[in-house]
Short mmCIF file of C-alpha atoms in Angstrom, two decimals:
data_model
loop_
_atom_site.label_atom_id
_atom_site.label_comp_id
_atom_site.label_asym_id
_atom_site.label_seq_id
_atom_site.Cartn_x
_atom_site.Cartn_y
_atom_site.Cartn_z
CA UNK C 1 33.31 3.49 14.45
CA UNK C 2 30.40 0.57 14.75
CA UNK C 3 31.71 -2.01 17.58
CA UNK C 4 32.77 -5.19 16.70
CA UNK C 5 31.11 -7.88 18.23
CA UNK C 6 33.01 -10.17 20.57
CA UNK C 7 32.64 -13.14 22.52
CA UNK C 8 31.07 -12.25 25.57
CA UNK C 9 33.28 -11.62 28.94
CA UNK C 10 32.26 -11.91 32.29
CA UNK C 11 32.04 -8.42 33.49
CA UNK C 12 33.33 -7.50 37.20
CA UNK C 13 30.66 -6.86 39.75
CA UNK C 14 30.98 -2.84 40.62
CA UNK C 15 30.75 -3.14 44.05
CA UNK C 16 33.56 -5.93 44.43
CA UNK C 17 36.33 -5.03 46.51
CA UNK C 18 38.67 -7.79 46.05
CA UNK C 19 40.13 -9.30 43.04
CA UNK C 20 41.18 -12.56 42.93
CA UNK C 21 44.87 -12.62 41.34
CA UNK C 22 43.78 -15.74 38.72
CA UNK C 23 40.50 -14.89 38.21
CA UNK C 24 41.67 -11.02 37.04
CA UNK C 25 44.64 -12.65 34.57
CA UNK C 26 41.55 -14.89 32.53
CA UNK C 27 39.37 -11.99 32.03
CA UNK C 28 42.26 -9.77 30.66
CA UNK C 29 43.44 -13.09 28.83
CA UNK C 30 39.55 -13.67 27.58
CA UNK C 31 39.59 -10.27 25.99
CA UNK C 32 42.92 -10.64 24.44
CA UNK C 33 41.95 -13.68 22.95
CA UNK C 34 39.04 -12.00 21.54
CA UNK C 35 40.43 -9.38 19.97
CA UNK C 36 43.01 -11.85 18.31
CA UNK C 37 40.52 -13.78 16.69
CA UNK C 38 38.82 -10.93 15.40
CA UNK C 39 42.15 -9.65 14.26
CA UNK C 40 43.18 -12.97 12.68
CA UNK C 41 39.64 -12.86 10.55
CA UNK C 42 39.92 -9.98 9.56
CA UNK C 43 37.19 -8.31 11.41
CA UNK C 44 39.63 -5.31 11.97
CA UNK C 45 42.11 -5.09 8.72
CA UNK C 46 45.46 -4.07 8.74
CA UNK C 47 46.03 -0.53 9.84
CA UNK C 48 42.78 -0.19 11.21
CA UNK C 49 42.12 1.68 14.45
CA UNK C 50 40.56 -0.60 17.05
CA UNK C 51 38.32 1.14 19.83
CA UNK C 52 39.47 2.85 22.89
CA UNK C 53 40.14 1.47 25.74
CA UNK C 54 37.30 3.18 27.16
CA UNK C 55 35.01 2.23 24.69
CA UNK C 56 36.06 -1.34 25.23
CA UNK C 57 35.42 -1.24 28.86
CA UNK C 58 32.01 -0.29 28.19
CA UNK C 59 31.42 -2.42 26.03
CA UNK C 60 32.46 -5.46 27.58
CA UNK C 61 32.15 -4.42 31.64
CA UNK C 62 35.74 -4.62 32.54
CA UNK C 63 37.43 -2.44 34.70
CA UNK C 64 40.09 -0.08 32.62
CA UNK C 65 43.82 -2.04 33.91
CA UNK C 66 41.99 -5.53 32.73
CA UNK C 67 41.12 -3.76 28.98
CA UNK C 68 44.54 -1.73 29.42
CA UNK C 69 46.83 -5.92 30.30
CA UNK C 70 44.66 -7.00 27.30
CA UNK C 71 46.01 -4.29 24.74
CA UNK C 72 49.28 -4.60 26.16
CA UNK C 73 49.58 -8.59 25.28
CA UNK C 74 48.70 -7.83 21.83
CA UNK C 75 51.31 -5.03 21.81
CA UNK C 76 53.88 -7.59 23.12
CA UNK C 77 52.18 -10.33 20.32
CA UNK C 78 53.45 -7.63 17.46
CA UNK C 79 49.01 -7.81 16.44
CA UNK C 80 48.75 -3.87 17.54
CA UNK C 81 50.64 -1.17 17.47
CA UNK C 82 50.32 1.81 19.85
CA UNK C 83 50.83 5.76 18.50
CA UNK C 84 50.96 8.20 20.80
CA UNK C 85 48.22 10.54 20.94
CA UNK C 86 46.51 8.50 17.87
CA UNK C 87 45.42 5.41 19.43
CA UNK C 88 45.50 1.74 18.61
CA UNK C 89 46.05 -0.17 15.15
CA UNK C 90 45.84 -3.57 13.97
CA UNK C 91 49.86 -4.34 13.31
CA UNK C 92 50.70 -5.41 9.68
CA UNK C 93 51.78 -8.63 9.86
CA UNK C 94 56.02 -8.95 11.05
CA UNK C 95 58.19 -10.69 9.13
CA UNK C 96 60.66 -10.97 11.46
CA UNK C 97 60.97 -10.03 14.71
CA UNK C 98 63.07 -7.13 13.83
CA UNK C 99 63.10 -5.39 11.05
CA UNK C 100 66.59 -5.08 9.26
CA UNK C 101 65.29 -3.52 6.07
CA UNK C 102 62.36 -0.44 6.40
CA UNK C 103 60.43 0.74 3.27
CA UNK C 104 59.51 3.87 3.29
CA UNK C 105 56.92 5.32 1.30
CA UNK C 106 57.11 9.16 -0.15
CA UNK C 107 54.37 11.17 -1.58
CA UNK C 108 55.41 14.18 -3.80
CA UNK C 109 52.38 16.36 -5.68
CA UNK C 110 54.89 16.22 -8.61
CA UNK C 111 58.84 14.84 -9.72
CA UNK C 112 59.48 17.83 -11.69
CA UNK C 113 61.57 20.99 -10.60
CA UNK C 114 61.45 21.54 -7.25
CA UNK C 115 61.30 17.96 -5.67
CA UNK C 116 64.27 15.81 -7.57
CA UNK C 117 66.63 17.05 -5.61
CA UNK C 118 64.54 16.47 -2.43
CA UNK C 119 63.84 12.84 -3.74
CA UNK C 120 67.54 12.35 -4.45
CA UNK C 121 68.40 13.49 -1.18
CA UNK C 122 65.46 10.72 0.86
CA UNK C 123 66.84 7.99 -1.56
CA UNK C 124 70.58 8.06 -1.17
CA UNK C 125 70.27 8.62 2.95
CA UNK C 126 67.66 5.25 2.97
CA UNK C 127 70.37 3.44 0.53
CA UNK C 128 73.04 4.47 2.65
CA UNK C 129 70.75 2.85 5.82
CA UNK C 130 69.73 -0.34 4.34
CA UNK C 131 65.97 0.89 3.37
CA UNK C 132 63.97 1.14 0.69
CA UNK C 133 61.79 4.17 -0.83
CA UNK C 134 58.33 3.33 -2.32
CA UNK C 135 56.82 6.79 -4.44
CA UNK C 136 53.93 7.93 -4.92
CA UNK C 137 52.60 10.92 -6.61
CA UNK C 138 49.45 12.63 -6.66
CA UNK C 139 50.16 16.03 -9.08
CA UNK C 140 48.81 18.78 -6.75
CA UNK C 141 45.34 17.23 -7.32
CA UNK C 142 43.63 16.89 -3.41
CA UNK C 143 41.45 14.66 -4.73
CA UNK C 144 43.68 11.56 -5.77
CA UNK C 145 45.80 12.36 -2.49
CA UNK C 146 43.89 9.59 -0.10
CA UNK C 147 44.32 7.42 -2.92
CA UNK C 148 47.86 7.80 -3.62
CA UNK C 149 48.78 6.97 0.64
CA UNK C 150 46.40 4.19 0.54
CA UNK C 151 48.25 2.46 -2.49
CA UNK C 152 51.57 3.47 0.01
CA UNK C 153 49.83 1.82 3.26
CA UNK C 154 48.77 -1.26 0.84
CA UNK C 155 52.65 -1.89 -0.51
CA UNK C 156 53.13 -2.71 3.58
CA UNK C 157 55.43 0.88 3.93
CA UNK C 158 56.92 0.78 7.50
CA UNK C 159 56.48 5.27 7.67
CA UNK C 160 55.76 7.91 5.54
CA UNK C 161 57.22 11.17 4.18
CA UNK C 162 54.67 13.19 2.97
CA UNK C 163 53.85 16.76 1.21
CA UNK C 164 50.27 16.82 1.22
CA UNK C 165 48.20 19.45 0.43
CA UNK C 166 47.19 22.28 3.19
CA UNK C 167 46.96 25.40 1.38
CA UNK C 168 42.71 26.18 0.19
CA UNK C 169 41.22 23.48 2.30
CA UNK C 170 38.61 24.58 5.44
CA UNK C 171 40.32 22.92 8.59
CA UNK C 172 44.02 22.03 7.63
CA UNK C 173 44.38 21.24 10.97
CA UNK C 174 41.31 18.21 10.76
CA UNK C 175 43.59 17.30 7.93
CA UNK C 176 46.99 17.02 9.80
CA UNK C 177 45.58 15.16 12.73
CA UNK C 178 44.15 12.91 9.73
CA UNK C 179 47.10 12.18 8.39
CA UNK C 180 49.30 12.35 11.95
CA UNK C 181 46.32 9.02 12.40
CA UNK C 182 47.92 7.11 10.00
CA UNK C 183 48.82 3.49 11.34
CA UNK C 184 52.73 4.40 10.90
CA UNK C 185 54.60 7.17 11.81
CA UNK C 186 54.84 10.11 9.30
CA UNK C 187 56.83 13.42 8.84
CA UNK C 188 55.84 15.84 6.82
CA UNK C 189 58.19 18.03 4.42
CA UNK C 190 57.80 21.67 3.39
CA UNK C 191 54.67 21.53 5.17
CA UNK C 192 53.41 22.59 8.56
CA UNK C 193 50.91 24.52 10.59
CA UNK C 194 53.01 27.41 11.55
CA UNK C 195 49.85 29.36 13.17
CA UNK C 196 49.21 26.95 15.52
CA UNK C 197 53.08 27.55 17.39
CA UNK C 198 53.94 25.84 19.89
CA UNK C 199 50.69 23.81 19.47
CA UNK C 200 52.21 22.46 16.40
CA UNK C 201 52.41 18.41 17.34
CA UNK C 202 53.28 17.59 13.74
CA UNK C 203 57.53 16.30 13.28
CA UNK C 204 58.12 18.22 9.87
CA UNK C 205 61.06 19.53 7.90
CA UNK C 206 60.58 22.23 6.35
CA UNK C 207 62.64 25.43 4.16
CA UNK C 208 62.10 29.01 5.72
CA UNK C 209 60.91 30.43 3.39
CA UNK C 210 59.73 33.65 5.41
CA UNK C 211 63.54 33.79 6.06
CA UNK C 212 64.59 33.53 2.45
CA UNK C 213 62.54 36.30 1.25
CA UNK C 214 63.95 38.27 4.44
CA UNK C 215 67.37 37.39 3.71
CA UNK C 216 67.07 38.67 0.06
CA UNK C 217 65.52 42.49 0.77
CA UNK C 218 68.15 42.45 2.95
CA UNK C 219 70.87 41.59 0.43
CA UNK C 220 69.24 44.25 -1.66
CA UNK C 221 69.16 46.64 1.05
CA UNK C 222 73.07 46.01 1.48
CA UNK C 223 73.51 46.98 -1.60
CA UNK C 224 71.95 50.60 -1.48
CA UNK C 225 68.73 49.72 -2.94
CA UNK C 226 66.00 52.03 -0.56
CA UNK C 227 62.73 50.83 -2.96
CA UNK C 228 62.68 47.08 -3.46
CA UNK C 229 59.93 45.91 -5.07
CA UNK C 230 57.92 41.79 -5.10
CA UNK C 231 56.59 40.04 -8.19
CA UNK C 232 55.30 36.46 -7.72
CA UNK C 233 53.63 33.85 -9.26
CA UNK C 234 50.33 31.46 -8.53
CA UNK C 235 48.92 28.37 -9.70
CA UNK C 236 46.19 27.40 -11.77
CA UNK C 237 44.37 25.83 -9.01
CA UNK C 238 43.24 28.02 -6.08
CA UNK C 239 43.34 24.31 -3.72
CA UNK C 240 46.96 23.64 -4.72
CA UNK C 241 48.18 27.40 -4.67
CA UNK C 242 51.35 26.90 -3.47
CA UNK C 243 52.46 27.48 -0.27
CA UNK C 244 56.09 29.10 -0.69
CA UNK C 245 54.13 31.69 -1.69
CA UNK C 246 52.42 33.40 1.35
CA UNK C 247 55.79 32.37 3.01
CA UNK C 248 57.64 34.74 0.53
CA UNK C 249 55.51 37.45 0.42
CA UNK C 250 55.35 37.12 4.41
CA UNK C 251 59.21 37.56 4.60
CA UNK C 252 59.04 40.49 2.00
CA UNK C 253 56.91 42.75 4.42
CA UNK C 254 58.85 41.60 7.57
CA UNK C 255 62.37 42.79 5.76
CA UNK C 256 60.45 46.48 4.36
CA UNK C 257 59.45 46.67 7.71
CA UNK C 258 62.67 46.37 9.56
CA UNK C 259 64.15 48.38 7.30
CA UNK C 260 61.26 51.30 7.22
CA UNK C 261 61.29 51.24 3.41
CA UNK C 262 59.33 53.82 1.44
CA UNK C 263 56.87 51.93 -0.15
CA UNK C 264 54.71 55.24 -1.27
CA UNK C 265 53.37 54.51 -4.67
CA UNK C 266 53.92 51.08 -4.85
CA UNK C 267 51.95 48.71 -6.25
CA UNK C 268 50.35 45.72 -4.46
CA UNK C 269 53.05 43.49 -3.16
CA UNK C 270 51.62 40.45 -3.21
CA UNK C 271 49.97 40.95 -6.68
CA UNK C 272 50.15 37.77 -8.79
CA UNK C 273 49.69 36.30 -12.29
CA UNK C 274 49.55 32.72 -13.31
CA UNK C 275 51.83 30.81 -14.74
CA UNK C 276 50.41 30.87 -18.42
CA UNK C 277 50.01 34.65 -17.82
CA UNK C 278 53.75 35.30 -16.93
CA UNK C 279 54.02 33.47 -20.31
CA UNK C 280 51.47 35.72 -22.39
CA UNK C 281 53.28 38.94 -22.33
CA UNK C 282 52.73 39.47 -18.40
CA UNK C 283 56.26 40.01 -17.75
CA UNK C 284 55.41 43.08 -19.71
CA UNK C 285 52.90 44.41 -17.54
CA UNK C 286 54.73 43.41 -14.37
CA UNK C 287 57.98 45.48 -15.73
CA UNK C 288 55.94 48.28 -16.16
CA UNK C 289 54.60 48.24 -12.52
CA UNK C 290 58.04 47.85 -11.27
CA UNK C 291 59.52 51.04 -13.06
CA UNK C 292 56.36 52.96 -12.76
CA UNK C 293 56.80 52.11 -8.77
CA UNK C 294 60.42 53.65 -8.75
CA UNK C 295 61.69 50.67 -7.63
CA UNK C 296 65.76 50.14 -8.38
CA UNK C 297 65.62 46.44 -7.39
CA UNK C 298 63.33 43.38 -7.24
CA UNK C 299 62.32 39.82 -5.62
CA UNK C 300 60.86 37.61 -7.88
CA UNK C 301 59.15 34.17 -7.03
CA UNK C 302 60.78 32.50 -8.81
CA UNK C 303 63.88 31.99 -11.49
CA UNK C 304 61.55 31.37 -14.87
CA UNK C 305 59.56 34.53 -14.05
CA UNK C 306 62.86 36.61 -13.26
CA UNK C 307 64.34 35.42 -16.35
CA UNK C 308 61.20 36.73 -18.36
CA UNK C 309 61.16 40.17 -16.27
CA UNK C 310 65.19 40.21 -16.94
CA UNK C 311 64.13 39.92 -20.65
CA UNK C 312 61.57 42.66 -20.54
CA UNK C 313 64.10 45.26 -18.53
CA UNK C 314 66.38 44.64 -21.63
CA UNK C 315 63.85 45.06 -24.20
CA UNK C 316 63.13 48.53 -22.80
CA UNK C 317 66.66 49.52 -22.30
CA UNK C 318 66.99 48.92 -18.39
CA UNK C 319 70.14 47.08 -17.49
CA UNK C 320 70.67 44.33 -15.48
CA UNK C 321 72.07 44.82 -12.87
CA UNK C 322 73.08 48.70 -12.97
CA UNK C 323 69.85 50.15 -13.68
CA UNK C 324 67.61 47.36 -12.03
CA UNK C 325 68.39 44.39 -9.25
CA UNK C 326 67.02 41.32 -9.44
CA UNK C 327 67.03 38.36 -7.23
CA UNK C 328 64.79 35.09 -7.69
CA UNK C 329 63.55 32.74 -5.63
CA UNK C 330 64.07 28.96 -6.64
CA UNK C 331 67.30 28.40 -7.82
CA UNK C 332 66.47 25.60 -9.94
CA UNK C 333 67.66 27.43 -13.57
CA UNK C 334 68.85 30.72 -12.16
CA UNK C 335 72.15 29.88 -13.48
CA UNK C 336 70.74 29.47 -17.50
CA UNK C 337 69.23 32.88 -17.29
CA UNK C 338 71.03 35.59 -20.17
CA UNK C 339 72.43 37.75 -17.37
CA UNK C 340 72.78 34.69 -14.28
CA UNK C 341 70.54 35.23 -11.78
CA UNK C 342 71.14 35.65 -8.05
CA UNK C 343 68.64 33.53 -6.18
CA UNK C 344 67.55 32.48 -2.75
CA UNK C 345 68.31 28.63 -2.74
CA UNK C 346 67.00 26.34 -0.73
CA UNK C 347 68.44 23.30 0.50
CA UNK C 348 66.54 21.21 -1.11
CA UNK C 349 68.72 18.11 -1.29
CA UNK C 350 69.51 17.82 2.45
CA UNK C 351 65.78 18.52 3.13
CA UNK C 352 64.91 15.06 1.64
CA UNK C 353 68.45 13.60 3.48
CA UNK C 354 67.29 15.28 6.90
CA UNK C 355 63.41 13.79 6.77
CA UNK C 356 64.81 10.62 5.95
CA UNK C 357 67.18 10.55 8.61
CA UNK C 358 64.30 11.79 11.05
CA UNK C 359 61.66 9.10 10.42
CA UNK C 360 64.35 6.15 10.44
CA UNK C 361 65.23 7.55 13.69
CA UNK C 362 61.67 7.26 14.33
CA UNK C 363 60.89 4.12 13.46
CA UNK C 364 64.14 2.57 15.94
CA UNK C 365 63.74 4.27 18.74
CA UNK C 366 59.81 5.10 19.04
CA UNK C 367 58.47 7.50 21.46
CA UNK C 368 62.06 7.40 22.86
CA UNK C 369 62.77 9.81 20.04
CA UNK C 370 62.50 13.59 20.60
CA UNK C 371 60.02 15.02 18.22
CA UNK C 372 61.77 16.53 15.39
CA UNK C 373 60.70 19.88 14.05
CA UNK C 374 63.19 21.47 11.84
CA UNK C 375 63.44 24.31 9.46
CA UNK C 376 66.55 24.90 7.19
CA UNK C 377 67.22 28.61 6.00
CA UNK C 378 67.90 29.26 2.68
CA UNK C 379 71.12 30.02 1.56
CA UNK C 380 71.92 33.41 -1.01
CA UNK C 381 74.16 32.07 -4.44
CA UNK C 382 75.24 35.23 -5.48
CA UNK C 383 75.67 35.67 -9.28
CA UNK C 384 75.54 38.86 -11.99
CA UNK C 385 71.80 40.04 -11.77
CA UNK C 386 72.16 41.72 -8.26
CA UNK C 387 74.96 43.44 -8.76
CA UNK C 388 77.09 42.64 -5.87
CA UNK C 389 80.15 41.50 -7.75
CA UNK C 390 79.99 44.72 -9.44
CA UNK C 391 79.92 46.46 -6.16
CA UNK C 392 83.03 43.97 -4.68
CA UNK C 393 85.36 45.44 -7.42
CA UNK C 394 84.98 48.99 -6.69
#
């Protein structure tokens, strides 16, 4: 960052070994004024981050506890706000000492499918808390994403729920600590770094997803199904692939693995099509690698691409559920499917409720808030494609 110039300070002699009491307050008080002024005329805009303490002090000659009492009165002014880890920002400007009424700004990549619910959910628990939601969307394209949280940052948004994009870039974790910069506090939702652990500084909520896909071979298992086979889906757009994905297909091989299934002959269980490929005749193809692979039962990602496979079973004479099992992953038109699909749902309406409630606990109580790092497990609706009510009435 280029320094800012400032009035010039006094700087303390290195060797001195006494401080006089008065003389110490006007040099922190000299800097503080400085930095208001500059503040004031915009040399530093809202939300930007001013220099370290460190790089003050060598900038200016002051001792560290003179630059540290000068950062502190602007804290206690309401011109800069400290973050933890982040640094120092130039404070929007307060209406009011305290704030009775928080806007809080949301980016989705899109509004359809998945994320209503979710929005529904962040909306009625800020209405029910006096706050406000400001959306944004930037429709899984990386490159409008900056765009779409500055135009949230410019509307004056007191936090931020975000799902950015992390899936196809070099160094998602450069990204995270980009965003985790921001001048107001942000949680993330359905996103995280889960290979960084305990390392993970981020306050997310997120569906397990690895759990989900777990929980369903073992429904299938349950059942008596021994060869359980995967069929998913990708995007378009290897940067916004989407990231339930490698969850799914991670929870897949953890459940065939617990269970020691036979999965001789099978084919490739993470093997994909697109969208637009599920829709020109791949359900075809997919059906026939399924019941050339033995398989008596199947996860699919997710309920339009079950539905399609469901078709194709039926248009080949397989029945759903006694000859083959299928569960989906979704739940977002399971229900509409000919034969009703059993699907891994996940909570998607108290995920938005839950990240709502975590950054407006955020936002009152500060750093006296534990960090919040949650992950809700998908539940199992059980309906007619698995076969399990079939099964309950023997």
């Amino acid at each position: 960052m280029p320094r800012k110039n400032l009035e010039p300070v006094q700087a303390e002699p290195a060797s001195a070994t006494v401080r006089d009491t008065a003389k110490q307050n006007l040099k922190f008080q000299n800097l503080s004024d400085n930095l208001r002024r500059g503040i004031l005329a915009g040399t530093w805009a809202v939300g930007t981050k001013l220099p370290t303490e460190q790089q003050l002090s060598l900038d200016t000659g002051l001792s560290l506890t003179t630059v540290r009492r000068a950062f502190e009165d602007l804290v206690d002014k309401g011109l800069v706000v400290r973050r933890q880890g982040a640094g120092s920002f130039v404070a929007a400007p307060q209406r009011s000492q305290k704030r009775s009424r928080y806007v809080i700004g949301v980016l989705l990549p899109d509004t359809q499918l998945y994320y209503p619910q979710v929005l529904q959910g962040i909306e009625e628990h800020l209405s029910s808390r006096g706050a406000s939601l400001q959306l944004s969307t930037y429709h899984y394209d990386f490159t409008r994403e900056n765009a779409s949280i500055d135009f949230l940052l410019d509307a004056g948004v007191d936090g931020l729920i975000l799902v950015p994009t992390l899936t196809g870039l070099d160094n998602p974790q450069q990204r995270v600590a980009e965003l985790m910069a921001l001048p107001v506090p942000v949680v993330l939702l359905e996103r995280s770094l889960d290979d960084l652990g305990p390392g993970d500084r981020t306050e997310h909520v997120c569906s397990d997803h690895q759990g989900g896909a777990y929980d369903a071979v073992m429904h299938l298992h349950r059942l008596g199904h021994r060869k359980i086979g995967l069929l998913t889906r990708a995007n378009e757009a290897a940067r916004s692939s989407n990231p339930t994905q490698a969850a799914v297909i991670a929870g897949y091989a953890a459940a065939v693995e617990a269970l020691g299934l036979d999965t001789t002959g099978h084919y490739d269980m993470a093997f994909s099509a697109t969208k637009p490929e599920w829709e020109a005749d791949q359900a075809e193809h997919m059906f026939r690698l399924l019941a050339g692979s033995g398989a008596t039962a199947a996860l699919v990602f997710g309920d339009r691409e079950a539905a399609l496979l469901e078709g194709a079973a039926g248009r080949h004479g397989i029945r759903v559920p006694e000859d083959l099992a299928l569960v989906s992953y979704d739940d977002e038109m399971a229900d509409l499917a000919q034969i009703p699909l059993t699907a891994v749902s996940p909570a998607k309406h108290r995920l938005g409720v839950m990240a709502a409630d975590v950054l407006l606990r955020r936002l009152t109580e500060g750093d006296a808030c534990p960090l919040y790092q949650i992950r809700l497990r998908p539940r199992i609706v059980v309906r007619d494609s698995c076969g399990a009510k079939l099964v309950s009435h023997l």
